[in-house]
Amino acid sequence: MEGLTTSRRDFGPHKVAPVKAHQYDKFVPSEENMDLLSTYKKDYNPYPVCRVDPIKPRDSKYPYSNKMECLPTYKADYLPWNQPRRQPLRLEHKYQPASVRFDNRTTHQDDYPIKGLVKTMSCKPLAMPKLCNIPLEDVTNYKMSYVAHPVEKRFVHEAEKFRPCEIPFESLTTHKQSYRGLMGEPAKSLKPLARPPGLDMPFSNTTEFRDKYQAWPTPQMFSKAPIPYVPPEDRMDLLTTVQAHYTYPKGAPAQSCRPARQIRKSGRFEGSSTTKDDYKQWCSMRTEPVKPIPQLDLPTEPLDCLTTTRAHYVPHPPINTKSCKPHWSGPRGNVPVEGQTTYTISFTPKEMSRCLASYPEPPGYTFEEVDALGHRIYKPISQAGSQQSSHLSVDDSENPSQRELKVSA
């Protein structure tokens, strides 16, 4: 087997050069001192600043001995009228509760008393028994036509006793007897050899990736040494601004104005409340619900179990309806299928010609001008050949046989 793949055959190895790392210039510290000046410090010089007087005028407060008359316009113009107070239009309270005990009855109970069930009259005819003196004829067609025959004794088939076969059993099958193997070449095994020849050499541990992709030399990373931490020698001042500037030398903690709670220490707990003292439980009896008196009279006679269908239904013989379905004319003969369609009859094949706009210079046309929209206008050679095309009449210029070609640029 060939050891080439599509990737190995089409994509050959190329020479890969290592990437050149840019060598930075060595840092050289400057010996000059930094001026630490900014544009703000250079351009904006300090000027002497004086305090600006306030624009707001001062309050002119002059002492005045007389008392100011504080009477507003509303009190001076709108004075109350001297009219007597109007009495409200209220109805006279003449209601007096009745001295008779309340009977707890409503208007609905007084106007709509409980009425009994209405006895309706049944219109169903009574099932009168049909009395007939003629005895019932119990003779049927089965009794008249049936002839009793004597029953024969049932035949019991006796099974034959099994007799084993004396002929020895042949161990031949249909396959062994009919299909006999012919002499031929033995089948060759397509199984590959356990160790193909040419593989006695040791397995190479190098791969295509290891051979072609070598490690590039990487420059050493520059790391800045950290500045060692030097703890301060002075002691840290743990005072805040509030603790340092806002001190209360004569201050004292605020005392609570809430009176001290008095705790009663007694052996007995008083479990009475205002609700328990004022609202006592009434002695009331449970009222029984008002139930109507049953006034339904149940019948004493037994149910006849006869429905309306059984009493009035009369069976009728079935009516055979006539079918209007047309009769089948039988299977059709071998009639050939008509292979003509509307497409095959009316279709006219036409020659596929190339579009004239696809040519750089259409044959049979000459370039005339480019219109305002950028379209290149061509005219037939028969018109452009003679200079008399401008003297043509209107009828000749509108002839449909001579058409213009308009191509987008």
XYZ file of C-alpha atoms in Angstrom:
409
model
C 0.000 0.000 0.000
C 1.270 3.448 -0.895
C 1.976 5.541 2.192
C 1.003 8.871 0.554
C -2.127 10.773 1.463
C -3.836 13.641 -0.324
C -2.451 16.090 2.224
C 1.132 14.812 1.826
C 0.912 14.800 -1.971
C -0.685 18.257 -2.474
C 0.811 20.170 0.439
C 4.611 19.845 0.323
C 6.904 21.005 3.121
C 8.303 24.513 2.882
C 11.268 26.079 4.517
C 10.117 27.875 7.642
C 12.495 30.454 9.015
C 12.308 31.399 12.686
C 10.631 34.688 13.519
C 13.141 37.403 14.233
C 12.471 38.957 17.597
C 12.907 42.733 17.773
C 15.833 43.666 19.975
C 14.889 46.633 22.093
C 17.510 49.282 22.890
C 18.948 49.174 26.322
C 17.399 51.720 28.662
C 19.822 54.510 29.600
C 18.568 56.784 32.393
C 18.869 60.533 31.719
C 21.181 62.622 33.865
C 19.013 65.770 33.672
C 16.526 66.584 36.388
C 12.797 66.712 35.618
C 11.389 70.263 35.823
C 7.927 69.019 36.962
C 6.276 72.017 35.288
C 2.901 71.806 33.538
C 1.079 74.060 31.097
C -1.241 75.208 33.858
C 1.677 76.348 36.049
C 3.368 78.180 33.141
C 0.356 80.006 31.651
C -1.795 80.700 34.696
C 0.171 82.918 37.066
C -1.187 83.692 40.548
C -2.690 87.111 41.167
C -3.427 88.849 44.482
C -7.022 88.051 45.459
C -9.130 90.357 47.611
C -12.551 89.746 49.089
C -15.485 90.822 46.862
C -18.232 92.898 48.449
C -21.728 91.365 48.356
C -24.127 92.661 45.716
C -27.188 92.183 47.915
C -28.295 95.511 49.437
C -28.309 95.855 53.152
C -31.515 95.738 55.095
C -32.684 99.205 56.072
C -34.333 98.707 59.441
C -35.599 101.895 60.989
C -37.175 101.889 64.465
C -40.900 102.761 64.416
C -42.873 103.480 67.605
C -46.452 103.146 66.255
C -48.118 99.744 66.069
C -48.722 98.279 62.610
C -52.327 97.854 61.520
C -52.578 94.220 60.495
C -55.980 94.263 58.744
C -56.023 92.321 55.463
C -58.186 93.201 52.477
C -60.368 90.110 52.888
C -61.388 91.063 56.436
C -62.015 94.661 55.471
C -64.155 93.993 52.350
C -65.990 90.793 53.260
C -67.933 91.459 56.460
C -70.436 88.965 57.979
C -74.157 89.683 57.564
C -76.423 90.158 60.546
C -78.955 87.429 59.729
C -80.565 84.890 62.042
C -79.392 81.322 61.808
C -81.477 79.166 59.518
C -82.911 76.055 61.115
C -82.189 72.775 59.325
C -85.070 71.017 57.550
C -85.285 67.765 59.478
C -88.166 65.402 59.920
C -89.625 65.109 63.360
C -88.459 62.051 65.213
C -91.705 60.210 65.988
C -90.553 56.619 66.015
C -91.390 54.629 69.116
C -90.417 50.995 69.453
C -93.316 48.538 69.862
C -93.997 47.164 73.290
C -95.001 43.738 71.902
C -92.288 41.092 71.676
C -90.749 40.662 68.194
C -91.960 37.476 66.520
C -88.892 37.137 64.196
C -91.037 36.674 61.078
C -90.243 38.262 57.723
C -92.494 39.642 55.005
C -91.608 36.720 52.784
C -92.780 34.205 55.402
C -96.083 36.070 55.860
C -96.901 36.527 52.147
C -95.588 33.229 50.793
C -96.767 30.361 53.024
C -95.633 26.803 52.435
C -98.077 24.969 50.190
C -98.341 21.275 49.653
C -97.750 19.337 46.470
C -100.339 19.683 43.711
C -101.976 16.422 42.745
C -101.916 16.117 38.952
C -104.260 13.904 37.031
C -102.630 11.268 34.791
C -103.954 11.058 31.222
C -102.507 7.608 30.666
C -105.204 5.028 29.912
C -105.704 2.382 32.500
C -104.287 -1.055 31.783
C -107.522 -3.032 31.735
C -107.091 -6.804 31.753
C -108.529 -8.523 28.651
C -110.803 -11.306 29.829
C -111.364 -14.124 27.315
C -113.011 -17.530 27.857
C -111.222 -19.199 24.926
C -108.303 -21.296 26.169
C -104.875 -20.461 24.813
C -103.765 -22.650 21.930
C -100.283 -23.851 22.812
C -99.646 -25.757 19.573
C -96.686 -24.397 17.566
C -95.181 -25.284 14.203
C -92.270 -26.907 15.992
C -94.547 -29.210 17.949
C -96.564 -30.107 14.828
C -93.626 -30.712 12.457
C -91.057 -32.193 14.820
C -90.727 -35.957 14.644
C -88.765 -37.671 17.371
C -86.322 -40.251 16.014
C -84.629 -42.927 18.067
C -81.120 -41.947 19.087
C -78.439 -44.388 17.999
C -75.646 -45.410 20.237
C -72.561 -43.229 19.885
C -69.699 -44.876 18.037
C -66.454 -44.780 19.941
C -63.343 -45.088 17.790
C -60.685 -47.308 19.267
C -57.122 -46.123 18.786
C -54.702 -48.570 17.169
C -51.848 -49.832 19.211
C -48.456 -48.338 18.335
C -46.076 -50.672 16.527
C -42.475 -49.597 16.151
C -40.911 -49.781 12.674
C -38.464 -52.609 12.051
C -36.538 -50.808 9.260
C -33.453 -48.954 10.599
C -33.535 -45.099 10.391
C -31.519 -43.478 7.624
C -29.533 -40.427 8.743
C -29.917 -38.809 5.321
C -31.521 -35.440 4.760
C -32.701 -33.799 1.549
C -29.628 -31.573 1.582
C -27.218 -34.484 2.015
C -28.951 -36.555 -0.611
C -29.478 -33.900 -3.325
C -26.610 -31.453 -2.851
C -23.252 -33.139 -3.126
C -20.074 -31.070 -2.899
C -17.940 -30.783 -6.038
C -14.162 -30.819 -5.952
C -12.679 -27.335 -6.295
C -9.919 -25.097 -5.095
C -9.976 -24.316 -1.414
C -10.881 -20.728 -0.506
C -7.954 -18.426 0.051
C -7.862 -16.485 3.288
C -7.774 -12.698 2.884
C -6.682 -12.182 6.431
C -3.444 -10.154 6.582
C -0.354 -11.755 8.036
C 0.253 -11.391 11.711
C 3.658 -9.769 11.055
C 4.098 -8.415 7.515
C 7.603 -8.568 6.047
C 9.809 -5.521 6.263
C 8.761 -4.502 9.761
C 11.636 -6.067 11.680
C 13.212 -2.674 12.230
C 12.294 -0.915 15.496
C 9.442 1.614 15.466
C 10.622 5.186 15.022
C 9.304 7.578 17.626
C 9.731 10.631 15.379
C 6.670 12.175 13.749
C 6.111 14.634 10.952
C 5.318 17.346 13.489
C 8.611 16.733 15.343
C 10.642 16.710 12.126
C 9.248 19.841 10.415
C 8.173 22.020 13.340
C 11.270 22.725 15.405
C 11.245 24.796 18.582
C 12.125 28.444 18.041
C 14.594 30.155 20.323
C 12.569 32.343 22.686
C 14.222 35.399 24.229
C 14.466 35.544 27.979
C 11.716 37.565 29.575
C 12.891 40.685 31.398
C 11.510 40.832 34.922
C 11.907 43.844 37.139
C 13.036 43.133 40.664
C 10.478 44.306 43.240
C 11.455 47.158 45.555
C 11.933 45.860 49.074
C 9.444 47.181 51.621
C 10.971 49.424 54.314
C 8.642 49.903 57.301
C 8.381 53.490 58.643
C 10.294 54.318 61.797
C 7.688 56.766 63.217
C 4.699 55.516 65.158
C 1.326 55.645 63.347
C -1.181 58.207 64.630
C -4.466 56.330 65.006
C -6.553 59.442 65.734
C -9.234 60.550 63.243
C -10.135 64.134 62.382
C -13.249 64.006 64.554
C -11.328 62.649 67.535
C -8.546 65.208 67.148
C -10.566 68.444 66.552
C -14.032 67.825 68.025
C -13.574 67.214 71.736
C -16.139 67.579 74.507
C -14.253 68.308 77.727
C -17.431 69.054 79.719
C -19.756 66.602 78.010
C -21.681 63.831 79.723
C -23.793 60.988 78.341
C -27.469 61.794 77.814
C -29.872 60.522 80.421
C -33.142 58.846 79.498
C -36.355 60.807 80.230
C -38.499 57.683 80.131
C -39.902 56.783 83.543
C -38.796 53.547 85.053
C -41.162 50.656 84.547
C -42.868 49.478 87.710
C -43.052 45.748 88.024
C -45.855 44.411 90.139
C -44.830 41.429 92.124
C -47.919 39.563 93.301
C -48.629 35.914 93.674
C -52.019 35.862 91.837
C -52.406 36.714 88.111
C -55.390 38.882 87.209
C -56.750 37.405 84.027
C -59.809 39.651 83.623
C -60.046 42.167 80.768
C -62.500 44.863 79.695
C -64.054 42.591 77.091
C -64.608 39.771 79.583
C -66.161 42.140 82.146
C -68.518 44.092 79.813
C -69.493 41.457 77.232
C -71.054 38.475 78.963
C -72.224 35.366 77.158
C -75.983 35.201 76.616
C -78.074 32.131 77.389
C -79.603 31.265 74.019
C -81.237 28.123 72.680
C -80.556 26.726 69.241
C -83.559 27.168 66.930
C -84.650 24.176 64.902
C -84.875 24.601 61.095
C -88.339 24.986 59.585
C -89.049 21.878 57.490
C -92.128 21.435 55.267
C -94.593 18.675 56.157
C -94.373 15.807 53.612
C -97.726 15.650 51.751
C -96.857 13.153 49.012
C -99.195 10.154 48.824
C -97.322 7.036 47.759
C -99.361 4.511 45.704
C -100.235 1.191 47.337
C -100.689 -0.798 44.084
C -97.631 -2.527 42.576
C -95.989 -1.072 39.451
C -97.126 -2.654 36.174
C -93.649 -2.155 34.537
C -95.323 -1.467 31.171
C -93.764 1.343 29.131
C -95.451 3.479 26.482
C -93.425 1.788 23.721
C -94.527 -1.698 24.766
C -98.164 -0.618 25.046
C -98.567 1.337 21.756
C -95.752 0.177 19.430
C -96.909 -1.912 16.438
C -94.153 -3.739 14.486
C -94.224 -3.217 10.705
C -92.502 -5.296 8.015
C -89.330 -3.713 6.595
C -89.537 -1.947 3.243
C -86.816 -2.652 0.674
C -85.681 0.628 -0.914
C -84.676 0.723 -4.572
C -81.003 1.620 -5.276
C -80.366 4.380 -7.848
C -76.731 3.419 -8.350
C -75.901 2.708 -12.042
C -74.965 -0.836 -12.935
C -71.342 -1.754 -13.615
C -70.653 -2.251 -17.299
C -67.795 -4.660 -16.680
C -64.012 -4.372 -17.003
C -62.685 -2.254 -19.877
C -60.618 -3.747 -22.656
C -56.982 -3.055 -23.487
C -57.599 0.467 -24.816
C -54.317 2.308 -25.461
C -53.769 5.506 -23.469
C -53.796 8.689 -25.506
C -50.300 10.117 -25.118
C -51.077 13.622 -26.375
C -51.274 16.559 -23.989
C -51.938 20.267 -24.459
C -48.219 20.939 -23.966
C -47.095 18.506 -26.694
C -49.675 19.850 -29.173
C -49.218 23.614 -28.638
C -45.483 23.757 -27.768
C -43.259 25.130 -30.535
C -39.516 24.665 -29.990
C -37.464 27.802 -30.452
C -33.771 28.275 -30.977
C -31.813 29.419 -27.899
C -29.831 32.481 -29.003
C -27.282 34.461 -27.036
C -28.356 37.779 -25.545
C -26.938 40.756 -27.467
C -26.244 42.662 -24.261
C -23.610 40.087 -23.271
C -21.270 41.094 -26.152
C -18.779 43.921 -25.595
C -19.762 45.214 -29.068
C -23.105 43.727 -30.254
C -22.923 42.445 -33.852
C -25.111 44.416 -36.264
C -25.236 47.505 -34.007
C -23.049 50.591 -33.688
C -22.521 52.707 -30.565
C -24.258 56.102 -30.659
C -24.275 57.792 -27.215
C -24.597 57.397 -23.453
C -27.792 58.802 -21.951
C -28.170 60.652 -18.649
C -28.783 57.396 -16.678
C -25.524 55.838 -17.872
C -27.040 53.484 -20.501
C -25.097 52.860 -23.728
C -27.443 53.233 -26.719
C -26.726 51.245 -29.895
C -28.447 51.588 -33.264
C -28.633 49.135 -36.190
C -25.981 49.440 -38.916
C -28.688 50.070 -41.557
C -29.615 53.326 -39.783
C -26.106 54.402 -38.701
C -24.485 53.624 -42.100
C -26.107 56.542 -43.895
C -26.095 60.135 -42.682
C -29.705 60.496 -43.753
C -31.010 58.946 -40.550
C -31.773 62.429 -39.180
C -33.962 63.238 -42.254
C -36.170 60.198 -41.815
C -39.874 60.746 -41.403
C -41.766 60.032 -38.239
C -43.337 56.928 -39.764
C -39.924 55.472 -40.650
C -38.436 56.188 -37.209
C -41.342 54.427 -35.514
C -40.956 51.306 -37.666
C -40.820 48.336 -35.260
C -38.514 46.389 -37.576
C -35.690 48.830 -36.863
C -35.210 48.630 -33.084
C -32.649 50.316 -30.858
C -30.493 48.442 -28.376
C -30.140 49.956 -24.907
C -27.361 48.440 -22.763
C -26.631 49.382 -19.151
C -23.055 50.587 -18.797
